[in-house]
Amino acid sequence: MRLFSQKEKQIIHQLLDESSRTIAYLPINVFDDIFHGLDVGFDGSSSMEFIFPRDANGMPSAEQMISIYNEILERALLIDYLEKDGLIYVVPVKTSTNTLTTIGNVSRANRVAMSIDESVGEILLRCMNSPIYISETLKDYVRSGFMSLEEQALCETKKQTKYSYWAVLLAVLAIIISLIQTCSGSFSSNEDASYETNVTVPANAILNYMQNDLDVKLEGIMNNTLEIQNILSDSITISNPCNCRHPNTPTVNNPNPCLRYVRVNTCLDTIVAKDVIHNSKDK
């Protein structure tokens, strides 16, 4: 299918629109603005001729006649192309009484006739006497904006390419989002690990501090115990201490070895103050 000019597209639109309103549409109607609007006639009864009115100067110019003829020729050849390409079908309806051979003002009084090609005249005669049927192919072609099959295929390829581009873009975005989530999870894990370390280290430090403090206190208690023991050794004595079953008589050179011996709650020893013992001896 070839490309169409803007004028040809307008003619095709007109064929589709007006043929949809009637069962038998004659394509000669697309020439109405020429044959009736410009007062031009076509006579195909004997010889193929266009008949033009005279202008103010009494004679139409060659430029005017050729311009009108080219306009008619463009539309006639378009209809012939659509018919030969199978886009429209001309339904022949021949009768002995209704066959038309002329259209427009064919009066030759004070008018100018111009012979035309017979093939063009034959096209006009078919347009005048045979209705047309518009194919679905042409209707689809018009609905698609006069895009050829190649152009439609190219447009479809562009659409698929566009969809593929967006699909790839979405895939890339999904990968990026996945990477961000993975990195975020790793960062959170590192934060948690750091947090646990921060919590564990102070606990260990506290335990170490408590242990050191406890050692100091224990050392202080032990020292105090020794001091207390030394003090008590001068103020208390033990009655019936262990291993002192046969105490020696104390002398200056041989003091009682159990006198300064201190052992609490051992071997059922009893701690008593020295002054109690001395008082009891005096009595």
PDB file of C-alpha atoms in Angstrom:
ATOM      1  CA  MET A   1       0.000   0.000   0.000  1.00  0.00           C
ATOM      2  CA  ARG A   2       1.415   3.323  -1.044  1.00  0.00           C
ATOM      3  CA  LEU A   3       1.514   6.553   0.883  1.00  0.00           C
ATOM      4  CA  PHE A   4      -1.273   9.070   0.393  1.00  0.00           C
ATOM      5  CA  SER A   5      -1.177  12.842   0.243  1.00  0.00           C
ATOM      6  CA  GLN A   6      -3.277  14.984   2.551  1.00  0.00           C
ATOM      7  CA  LYS A   7      -5.840  15.594  -0.219  1.00  0.00           C
ATOM      8  CA  GLU A   8      -6.055  11.874  -0.925  1.00  0.00           C
ATOM      9  CA  LYS A   9      -6.571  11.154   2.774  1.00  0.00           C
ATOM     10  CA  GLN A  10      -9.423  13.658   2.833  1.00  0.00           C
ATOM     11  CA  ILE A  11     -11.030  11.939  -0.179  1.00  0.00           C
ATOM     12  CA  ILE A  12     -10.687   8.510   1.472  1.00  0.00           C
ATOM     13  CA  HIS A  13     -12.242   9.846   4.674  1.00  0.00           C
ATOM     14  CA  GLN A  14     -15.094  11.231   2.625  1.00  0.00           C
ATOM     15  CA  LEU A  15     -15.616   7.867   0.897  1.00  0.00           C
ATOM     16  CA  LEU A  16     -15.759   6.062   4.235  1.00  0.00           C
ATOM     17  CA  ASP A  17     -17.984   8.594   5.973  1.00  0.00           C
ATOM     18  CA  GLU A  18     -20.562   9.016   3.218  1.00  0.00           C
ATOM     19  CA  SER A  19     -20.664   5.349   2.228  1.00  0.00           C
ATOM     20  CA  SER A  20     -21.494   4.431   5.823  1.00  0.00           C
ATOM     21  CA  ARG A  21     -24.734   6.463   5.581  1.00  0.00           C
ATOM     22  CA  THR A  22     -26.204   4.716   2.538  1.00  0.00           C
ATOM     23  CA  ILE A  23     -26.328   1.280   0.982  1.00  0.00           C
ATOM     24  CA  ALA A  24     -25.456   2.358  -2.552  1.00  0.00           C
ATOM     25  CA  TYR A  25     -22.930   5.144  -2.524  1.00  0.00           C
ATOM     26  CA  LEU A  26     -21.692   6.540  -5.850  1.00  0.00           C
ATOM     27  CA  PRO A  27     -18.083   7.738  -5.658  1.00  0.00           C
ATOM     28  CA  ILE A  28     -18.814  10.510  -8.172  1.00  0.00           C
ATOM     29  CA  ASN A  29     -20.024  12.475  -5.142  1.00  0.00           C
ATOM     30  CA  VAL A  30     -16.447  13.251  -4.178  1.00  0.00           C
ATOM     31  CA  PHE A  31     -16.285  15.484  -7.310  1.00  0.00           C
ATOM     32  CA  ASP A  32     -19.332  17.507  -6.331  1.00  0.00           C
ATOM     33  CA  ASP A  33     -17.353  20.614  -5.316  1.00  0.00           C
ATOM     34  CA  ILE A  34     -15.884  20.720  -8.831  1.00  0.00           C
ATOM     35  CA  PHE A  35     -18.780  19.804 -11.097  1.00  0.00           C
ATOM     36  CA  HIS A  36     -21.342  21.854  -9.190  1.00  0.00           C
ATOM     37  CA  GLY A  37     -19.266  24.323  -7.202  1.00  0.00           C
ATOM     38  CA  LEU A  38     -17.097  25.471 -10.117  1.00  0.00           C
ATOM     39  CA  ASP A  39     -19.776  25.021 -12.796  1.00  0.00           C
ATOM     40  CA  VAL A  40     -17.692  22.465 -14.689  1.00  0.00           C
ATOM     41  CA  GLY A  41     -19.332  19.691 -16.773  1.00  0.00           C
ATOM     42  CA  PHE A  42     -18.273  16.258 -17.918  1.00  0.00           C
ATOM     43  CA  ASP A  43     -19.670  14.757 -21.106  1.00  0.00           C
ATOM     44  CA  GLY A  44     -18.925  11.101 -21.733  1.00  0.00           C
ATOM     45  CA  SER A  45     -21.733  10.338 -24.133  1.00  0.00           C
ATOM     46  CA  SER A  46     -19.724  10.532 -27.341  1.00  0.00           C
ATOM     47  CA  SER A  47     -16.266  11.916 -26.609  1.00  0.00           C
ATOM     48  CA  MET A  48     -14.689  12.424 -23.226  1.00  0.00           C
ATOM     49  CA  GLU A  49     -14.703  16.175 -22.571  1.00  0.00           C
ATOM     50  CA  PHE A  50     -14.650  18.687 -19.775  1.00  0.00           C
ATOM     51  CA  ILE A  51     -16.653  21.844 -20.353  1.00  0.00           C
ATOM     52  CA  PHE A  52     -15.510  25.026 -18.590  1.00  0.00           C
ATOM     53  CA  PRO A  53     -17.360  28.326 -18.150  1.00  0.00           C
ATOM     54  CA  ARG A  54     -15.885  31.502 -19.565  1.00  0.00           C
ATOM     55  CA  ASP A  55     -14.308  33.965 -17.170  1.00  0.00           C
ATOM     56  CA  ALA A  56     -14.772  37.758 -17.024  1.00  0.00           C
ATOM     57  CA  ASN A  57     -12.488  38.165 -19.976  1.00  0.00           C
ATOM     58  CA  GLY A  58     -14.601  35.779 -22.069  1.00  0.00           C
ATOM     59  CA  MET A  59     -12.096  32.930 -22.012  1.00  0.00           C
ATOM     60  CA  PRO A  60     -10.879  30.639 -19.210  1.00  0.00           C
ATOM     61  CA  SER A  61      -7.112  30.609 -18.851  1.00  0.00           C
ATOM     62  CA  ALA A  62      -5.139  27.473 -19.564  1.00  0.00           C
ATOM     63  CA  GLU A  63      -3.819  27.515 -16.024  1.00  0.00           C
ATOM     64  CA  GLN A  64      -7.352  27.422 -14.617  1.00  0.00           C
ATOM     65  CA  MET A  65      -8.459  24.560 -16.867  1.00  0.00           C
ATOM     66  CA  ILE A  66      -5.317  22.508 -16.191  1.00  0.00           C
ATOM     67  CA  SER A  67      -5.599  23.126 -12.419  1.00  0.00           C
ATOM     68  CA  ILE A  68      -9.224  21.868 -12.416  1.00  0.00           C
ATOM     69  CA  TYR A  69      -8.347  18.954 -14.669  1.00  0.00           C
ATOM     70  CA  ASN A  70      -5.461  17.912 -12.385  1.00  0.00           C
ATOM     71  CA  GLU A  71      -7.774  18.039  -9.390  1.00  0.00           C
ATOM     72  CA  ILE A  72     -10.277  15.729 -11.099  1.00  0.00           C
ATOM     73  CA  LEU A  73      -7.470  13.498 -12.322  1.00  0.00           C
ATOM     74  CA  GLU A  74      -6.043  13.113  -8.807  1.00  0.00           C
ATOM     75  CA  ARG A  75      -9.356  11.935  -7.379  1.00  0.00           C
ATOM     76  CA  ALA A  76     -10.178   9.672 -10.325  1.00  0.00           C
ATOM     77  CA  LEU A  77      -6.787   7.940 -10.215  1.00  0.00           C
ATOM     78  CA  LEU A  78      -7.088   7.518  -6.433  1.00  0.00           C
ATOM     79  CA  ILE A  79     -10.407   5.706  -6.827  1.00  0.00           C
ATOM     80  CA  ASP A  80      -8.947   3.591  -9.623  1.00  0.00           C
ATOM     81  CA  TYR A  81      -5.942   2.676  -7.426  1.00  0.00           C
ATOM     82  CA  LEU A  82      -8.161   1.740  -4.465  1.00  0.00           C
ATOM     83  CA  GLU A  83     -10.243  -0.452  -6.751  1.00  0.00           C
ATOM     84  CA  LYS A  84      -7.287  -2.208  -8.365  1.00  0.00           C
ATOM     85  CA  ASP A  85      -5.590  -2.716  -4.965  1.00  0.00           C
ATOM     86  CA  GLY A  86      -8.737  -4.383  -3.595  1.00  0.00           C
ATOM     87  CA  LEU A  87      -9.377  -1.675  -1.012  1.00  0.00           C
ATOM     88  CA  ILE A  88     -12.751  -0.773  -2.536  1.00  0.00           C
ATOM     89  CA  TYR A  89     -15.047  -2.790  -4.771  1.00  0.00           C
ATOM     90  CA  VAL A  90     -17.025  -1.183  -7.570  1.00  0.00           C
ATOM     91  CA  VAL A  91     -20.328  -3.003  -7.887  1.00  0.00           C
ATOM     92  CA  PRO A  92     -21.416  -2.821 -11.514  1.00  0.00           C
ATOM     93  CA  VAL A  93     -25.091  -1.969 -11.929  1.00  0.00           C
ATOM     94  CA  LYS A  94     -25.982  -1.617 -15.597  1.00  0.00           C
ATOM     95  CA  THR A  95     -29.443  -0.823 -16.835  1.00  0.00           C
ATOM     96  CA  SER A  96     -30.653   0.466 -20.148  1.00  0.00           C
ATOM     97  CA  THR A  97     -32.491   3.394 -18.660  1.00  0.00           C
ATOM     98  CA  ASN A  98     -30.420   4.625 -15.693  1.00  0.00           C
ATOM     99  CA  THR A  99     -26.944   4.796 -17.213  1.00  0.00           C
ATOM    100  CA  LEU A 100     -25.460   8.258 -16.708  1.00  0.00           C
ATOM    101  CA  THR A 101     -23.008   9.773 -19.188  1.00  0.00           C
ATOM    102  CA  THR A 102     -22.932  13.407 -18.117  1.00  0.00           C
ATOM    103  CA  ILE A 103     -22.599  15.389 -14.918  1.00  0.00           C
ATOM    104  CA  GLY A 104     -22.527  19.103 -14.175  1.00  0.00           C
ATOM    105  CA  ASN A 105     -23.231  21.889 -16.657  1.00  0.00           C
ATOM    106  CA  VAL A 106     -22.626  20.409 -20.086  1.00  0.00           C
ATOM    107  CA  SER A 107     -24.148  23.292 -21.999  1.00  0.00           C
ATOM    108  CA  ARG A 108     -21.760  24.390 -24.703  1.00  0.00           C
ATOM    109  CA  ALA A 109     -23.238  27.829 -25.237  1.00  0.00           C
ATOM    110  CA  ASN A 110     -20.520  30.388 -24.530  1.00  0.00           C
ATOM    111  CA  ARG A 111     -18.438  27.662 -22.867  1.00  0.00           C
ATOM    112  CA  VAL A 112     -15.128  25.988 -23.609  1.00  0.00           C
ATOM    113  CA  ALA A 113     -14.740  22.208 -24.074  1.00  0.00           C
ATOM    114  CA  MET A 114     -11.507  20.320 -23.505  1.00  0.00           C
ATOM    115  CA  SER A 115     -10.914  16.716 -24.528  1.00  0.00           C
ATOM    116  CA  ILE A 116      -9.518  14.374 -21.842  1.00  0.00           C
ATOM    117  CA  ASP A 117      -7.973  10.900 -21.781  1.00  0.00           C
ATOM    118  CA  GLU A 118     -10.527   8.141 -22.313  1.00  0.00           C
ATOM    119  CA  SER A 119      -9.205   6.108 -19.376  1.00  0.00           C
ATOM    120  CA  VAL A 120      -9.976   9.007 -17.070  1.00  0.00           C
ATOM    121  CA  GLY A 121     -13.452   9.329 -18.643  1.00  0.00           C
ATOM    122  CA  GLU A 122     -14.062   5.610 -18.067  1.00  0.00           C
ATOM    123  CA  ILE A 123     -13.227   5.995 -14.405  1.00  0.00           C
ATOM    124  CA  LEU A 124     -15.684   8.873 -14.099  1.00  0.00           C
ATOM    125  CA  LEU A 125     -18.410   6.863 -15.853  1.00  0.00           C
ATOM    126  CA  ARG A 126     -17.952   3.983 -13.394  1.00  0.00           C
ATOM    127  CA  CYS A 127     -18.056   6.437 -10.487  1.00  0.00           C
ATOM    128  CA  MET A 128     -21.330   7.834 -11.842  1.00  0.00           C
ATOM    129  CA  ASN A 129     -23.096   4.506 -12.348  1.00  0.00           C
ATOM    130  CA  SER A 130     -21.586   1.935  -9.955  1.00  0.00           C
ATOM    131  CA  PRO A 131     -21.745   2.106  -6.161  1.00  0.00           C
ATOM    132  CA  ILE A 132     -18.729   1.049  -4.147  1.00  0.00           C
ATOM    133  CA  TYR A 133     -18.091  -1.174  -1.168  1.00  0.00           C
ATOM    134  CA  ILE A 134     -15.352  -0.223   1.283  1.00  0.00           C
ATOM    135  CA  SER A 135     -13.182  -3.132   2.394  1.00  0.00           C
ATOM    136  CA  GLU A 136     -12.343  -3.769   6.031  1.00  0.00           C
ATOM    137  CA  THR A 137      -8.678  -3.451   5.118  1.00  0.00           C
ATOM    138  CA  LEU A 138      -9.168   0.159   4.096  1.00  0.00           C
ATOM    139  CA  LYS A 139     -11.255   0.833   7.198  1.00  0.00           C
ATOM    140  CA  ASP A 140      -8.516  -0.549   9.432  1.00  0.00           C
ATOM    141  CA  TYR A 141      -5.968   1.418   7.478  1.00  0.00           C
ATOM    142  CA  VAL A 142      -7.862   4.643   8.115  1.00  0.00           C
ATOM    143  CA  ARG A 143      -8.387   3.778  11.797  1.00  0.00           C
ATOM    144  CA  SER A 144      -4.653   3.183  12.178  1.00  0.00           C
ATOM    145  CA  GLY A 145      -3.927   6.689  10.936  1.00  0.00           C
ATOM    146  CA  PHE A 146      -3.016   5.640   7.379  1.00  0.00           C
ATOM    147  CA  MET A 147      -0.074   3.561   8.537  1.00  0.00           C
ATOM    148  CA  SER A 148       1.109   0.891   6.156  1.00  0.00           C
ATOM    149  CA  LEU A 149       1.749  -2.664   7.280  1.00  0.00           C
ATOM    150  CA  GLU A 150       5.459  -1.950   7.344  1.00  0.00           C
ATOM    151  CA  GLU A 151       4.898   1.154   9.443  1.00  0.00           C
ATOM    152  CA  GLN A 152       2.574  -0.749  11.761  1.00  0.00           C
ATOM    153  CA  ALA A 153       5.202  -3.473  12.142  1.00  0.00           C
ATOM    154  CA  LEU A 154       7.835  -0.827  12.846  1.00  0.00           C
ATOM    155  CA  CYS A 155       5.557   0.856  15.374  1.00  0.00           C
ATOM    156  CA  GLU A 156       4.893  -2.484  17.043  1.00  0.00           C
ATOM    157  CA  THR A 157       8.622  -3.135  17.173  1.00  0.00           C
ATOM    158  CA  LYS A 158       9.156   0.246  18.794  1.00  0.00           C
ATOM    159  CA  LYS A 159       6.467  -0.561  21.341  1.00  0.00           C
ATOM    160  CA  GLN A 160       8.078  -3.902  22.131  1.00  0.00           C
ATOM    161  CA  THR A 161      11.447  -2.187  22.388  1.00  0.00           C
ATOM    162  CA  LYS A 162       9.941   0.382  24.725  1.00  0.00           C
ATOM    163  CA  TYR A 163       8.365  -2.340  26.864  1.00  0.00           C
ATOM    164  CA  SER A 164      11.666  -4.218  26.906  1.00  0.00           C
ATOM    165  CA  TYR A 165      13.454  -1.036  27.961  1.00  0.00           C
ATOM    166  CA  TRP A 166      11.057  -0.498  30.847  1.00  0.00           C
ATOM    167  CA  ALA A 167      11.301  -4.172  31.778  1.00  0.00           C
ATOM    168  CA  VAL A 168      15.099  -3.943  31.891  1.00  0.00           C
ATOM    169  CA  LEU A 169      14.873  -0.692  33.855  1.00  0.00           C
ATOM    170  CA  LEU A 170      12.519  -2.254  36.393  1.00  0.00           C
ATOM    171  CA  ALA A 171      14.821  -5.261  36.674  1.00  0.00           C
ATOM    172  CA  VAL A 172      17.791  -2.973  37.328  1.00  0.00           C
ATOM    173  CA  LEU A 173      15.790  -1.052  39.938  1.00  0.00           C
ATOM    174  CA  ALA A 174      14.818  -4.336  41.589  1.00  0.00           C
ATOM    175  CA  ILE A 175      18.490  -5.368  41.714  1.00  0.00           C
ATOM    176  CA  ILE A 176      19.470  -1.993  43.186  1.00  0.00           C
ATOM    177  CA  ILE A 177      16.730  -2.224  45.815  1.00  0.00           C
ATOM    178  CA  SER A 178      17.832  -5.755  46.669  1.00  0.00           C
ATOM    179  CA  LEU A 179      21.436  -4.602  47.040  1.00  0.00           C
ATOM    180  CA  ILE A 180      20.353  -1.692  49.248  1.00  0.00           C
ATOM    181  CA  GLN A 181      18.349  -4.036  51.456  1.00  0.00           C
ATOM    182  CA  THR A 182      21.294  -6.438  51.679  1.00  0.00           C
ATOM    183  CA  CYS A 183      23.698  -3.657  52.604  1.00  0.00           C
ATOM    184  CA  SER A 184      21.196  -2.295  55.114  1.00  0.00           C
ATOM    185  CA  GLY A 185      20.876  -5.751  56.676  1.00  0.00           C
ATOM    186  CA  SER A 186      24.657  -6.092  56.902  1.00  0.00           C
ATOM    187  CA  PHE A 187      24.925  -2.647  58.456  1.00  0.00           C
ATOM    188  CA  SER A 188      22.224  -3.549  60.973  1.00  0.00           C
ATOM    189  CA  SER A 189      24.065  -6.777  61.818  1.00  0.00           C
ATOM    190  CA  ASN A 190      27.283  -4.841  62.317  1.00  0.00           C
ATOM    191  CA  GLU A 191      25.413  -2.381  64.505  1.00  0.00           C
ATOM    192  CA  ASP A 192      23.977  -5.216  66.561  1.00  0.00           C
ATOM    193  CA  ALA A 193      27.396  -6.822  66.909  1.00  0.00           C
ATOM    194  CA  SER A 194      28.905  -3.489  67.914  1.00  0.00           C
ATOM    195  CA  TYR A 195      26.090  -2.972  70.357  1.00  0.00           C
ATOM    196  CA  GLU A 196      26.660  -6.378  71.925  1.00  0.00           C
ATOM    197  CA  THR A 197      30.375  -5.641  72.203  1.00  0.00           C
ATOM    198  CA  ASN A 198      29.654  -2.318  73.802  1.00  0.00           C
ATOM    199  CA  VAL A 199      27.403  -4.029  76.299  1.00  0.00           C
ATOM    200  CA  THR A 200      29.807  -6.928  77.026  1.00  0.00           C
ATOM    201  CA  VAL A 201      32.930  -4.834  77.501  1.00  0.00           C
ATOM    202  CA  PRO A 202      31.457  -2.663  80.285  1.00  0.00           C
ATOM    203  CA  ALA A 203      30.128  -5.795  82.001  1.00  0.00           C
ATOM    204  CA  ASN A 204      33.571  -7.357  81.971  1.00  0.00           C
ATOM    205  CA  ALA A 205      35.045  -4.133  83.207  1.00  0.00           C
ATOM    206  CA  ILE A 206      32.516  -4.009  86.003  1.00  0.00           C
ATOM    207  CA  LEU A 207      33.248  -7.599  86.945  1.00  0.00           C
ATOM    208  CA  ASN A 208      36.977  -6.918  86.920  1.00  0.00           C
ATOM    209  CA  TYR A 209      36.424  -3.833  89.036  1.00  0.00           C
ATOM    210  CA  MET A 210      34.281  -5.770  91.492  1.00  0.00           C
ATOM    211  CA  GLN A 211      36.845  -8.549  91.664  1.00  0.00           C
ATOM    212  CA  ASN A 212      39.683  -6.094  92.273  1.00  0.00           C
ATOM    213  CA  ASP A 213      37.624  -4.263  94.859  1.00  0.00           C
ATOM    214  CA  LEU A 214      36.725  -7.548  96.508  1.00  0.00           C
ATOM    215  CA  ASP A 215      40.376  -8.591  96.568  1.00  0.00           C
ATOM    216  CA  VAL A 216      41.275  -5.310  98.205  1.00  0.00           C
ATOM    217  CA  LYS A 217      38.532  -5.725 100.765  1.00  0.00           C
ATOM    218  CA  LEU A 218      39.483  -9.333 101.449  1.00  0.00           C
ATOM    219  CA  GLU A 219      43.085  -8.296 101.846  1.00  0.00           C
ATOM    220  CA  GLY A 220      41.974  -5.590 104.238  1.00  0.00           C
ATOM    221  CA  ILE A 221      39.848  -8.081 106.158  1.00  0.00           C
ATOM    222  CA  MET A 222      42.748 -10.483 106.399  1.00  0.00           C
ATOM    223  CA  ASN A 223      45.015  -7.729 107.666  1.00  0.00           C
ATOM    224  CA  ASN A 224      42.381  -6.698 110.181  1.00  0.00           C
ATOM    225  CA  THR A 225      42.022 -10.295 111.236  1.00  0.00           C
ATOM    226  CA  LEU A 226      45.736 -10.525 111.900  1.00  0.00           C
ATOM    227  CA  GLU A 227      45.607  -7.305 113.895  1.00  0.00           C
ATOM    228  CA  ILE A 228      42.631  -8.570 115.859  1.00  0.00           C
ATOM    229  CA  GLN A 229      44.412 -11.844 116.411  1.00  0.00           C
ATOM    230  CA  ASN A 230      47.471 -10.032 117.771  1.00  0.00           C
ATOM    231  CA  ILE A 231      45.324  -7.881 120.011  1.00  0.00           C
ATOM    232  CA  LEU A 232      43.291 -10.814 121.251  1.00  0.00           C
ATOM    233  CA  SER A 233      46.415 -12.822 121.939  1.00  0.00           C
ATOM    234  CA  ASP A 234      47.288 -10.350 124.662  1.00  0.00           C
ATOM    235  CA  SER A 235      43.811 -10.241 126.140  1.00  0.00           C
ATOM    236  CA  ILE A 236      42.516 -13.799 125.951  1.00  0.00           C
ATOM    237  CA  THR A 237      43.709 -17.223 126.840  1.00  0.00           C
ATOM    238  CA  ILE A 238      42.429 -20.648 125.943  1.00  0.00           C
ATOM    239  CA  SER A 239      41.262 -23.222 128.403  1.00  0.00           C
ATOM    240  CA  ASN A 240      42.059 -26.819 127.451  1.00  0.00           C
ATOM    241  CA  PRO A 241      43.587 -26.037 124.054  1.00  0.00           C
ATOM    242  CA  CYS A 242      44.398 -28.810 121.608  1.00  0.00           C
ATOM    243  CA  ASN A 243      47.726 -30.428 121.988  1.00  0.00           C
ATOM    244  CA  CYS A 244      48.093 -28.814 125.421  1.00  0.00           C
ATOM    245  CA  ARG A 245      46.916 -31.693 127.516  1.00  0.00           C
ATOM    246  CA  HIS A 246      50.096 -31.535 129.617  1.00  0.00           C
ATOM    247  CA  PRO A 247      50.922 -27.895 129.932  1.00  0.00           C
ATOM    248  CA  ASN A 248      54.311 -27.064 131.301  1.00  0.00           C
ATOM    249  CA  THR A 249      54.786 -24.851 134.258  1.00  0.00           C
ATOM    250  CA  PRO A 250      55.634 -21.519 132.864  1.00  0.00           C
ATOM    251  CA  THR A 251      58.953 -20.021 133.756  1.00  0.00           C
ATOM    252  CA  VAL A 252      60.836 -17.028 132.674  1.00  0.00           C
ATOM    253  CA  ASN A 253      62.914 -18.972 130.188  1.00  0.00           C
ATOM    254  CA  ASN A 254      60.181 -21.434 129.266  1.00  0.00           C
ATOM    255  CA  PRO A 255      56.879 -19.671 128.886  1.00  0.00           C
ATOM    256  CA  ASN A 256      53.710 -21.647 128.420  1.00  0.00           C
ATOM    257  CA  PRO A 257      53.560 -22.478 124.705  1.00  0.00           C
ATOM    258  CA  CYS A 258      49.772 -22.475 124.759  1.00  0.00           C
ATOM    259  CA  LEU A 259      49.440 -19.089 126.366  1.00  0.00           C
ATOM    260  CA  ARG A 260      49.589 -17.167 123.080  1.00  0.00           C
ATOM    261  CA  TYR A 261      47.959 -19.893 121.059  1.00  0.00           C
ATOM    262  CA  VAL A 262      44.618 -18.765 119.683  1.00  0.00           C
ATOM    263  CA  ARG A 263      42.180 -21.084 117.946  1.00  0.00           C
ATOM    264  CA  VAL A 264      38.519 -20.352 117.969  1.00  0.00           C
ATOM    265  CA  ASN A 265      35.856 -23.054 117.984  1.00  0.00           C
ATOM    266  CA  THR A 266      38.450 -25.740 117.486  1.00  0.00           C
ATOM    267  CA  CYS A 267      38.530 -28.903 119.583  1.00  0.00           C
ATOM    268  CA  LEU A 268      35.822 -27.418 121.751  1.00  0.00           C
ATOM    269  CA  ASP A 269      38.224 -24.852 123.164  1.00  0.00           C
ATOM    270  CA  THR A 270      36.781 -22.061 125.238  1.00  0.00           C
ATOM    271  CA  ILE A 271      37.955 -18.513 124.942  1.00  0.00           C
ATOM    272  CA  VAL A 272      38.010 -16.588 128.184  1.00  0.00           C
ATOM    273  CA  ALA A 273      39.451 -13.255 129.072  1.00  0.00           C
ATOM    274  CA  LYS A 274      42.797 -13.200 130.934  1.00  0.00           C
ATOM    275  CA  ASP A 275      41.531 -10.935 133.676  1.00  0.00           C
ATOM    276  CA  VAL A 276      38.940 -13.567 134.481  1.00  0.00           C
ATOM    277  CA  ILE A 277      41.671 -16.137 134.840  1.00  0.00           C
ATOM    278  CA  HIS A 278      43.855 -13.860 136.949  1.00  0.00           C
ATOM    279  CA  ASN A 279      40.941 -12.954 139.177  1.00  0.00           C
ATOM    280  CA  SER A 280      40.119 -16.559 139.717  1.00  0.00           C
ATOM    281  CA  LYS A 281      43.721 -17.317 140.651  1.00  0.00           C
ATOM    282  CA  ASP A 282      43.825 -14.489 143.167  1.00  0.00           C
ATOM    283  CA  LYS A 283      40.776 -15.863 144.845  1.00  0.00           C
TER     284      LYS A 283
END
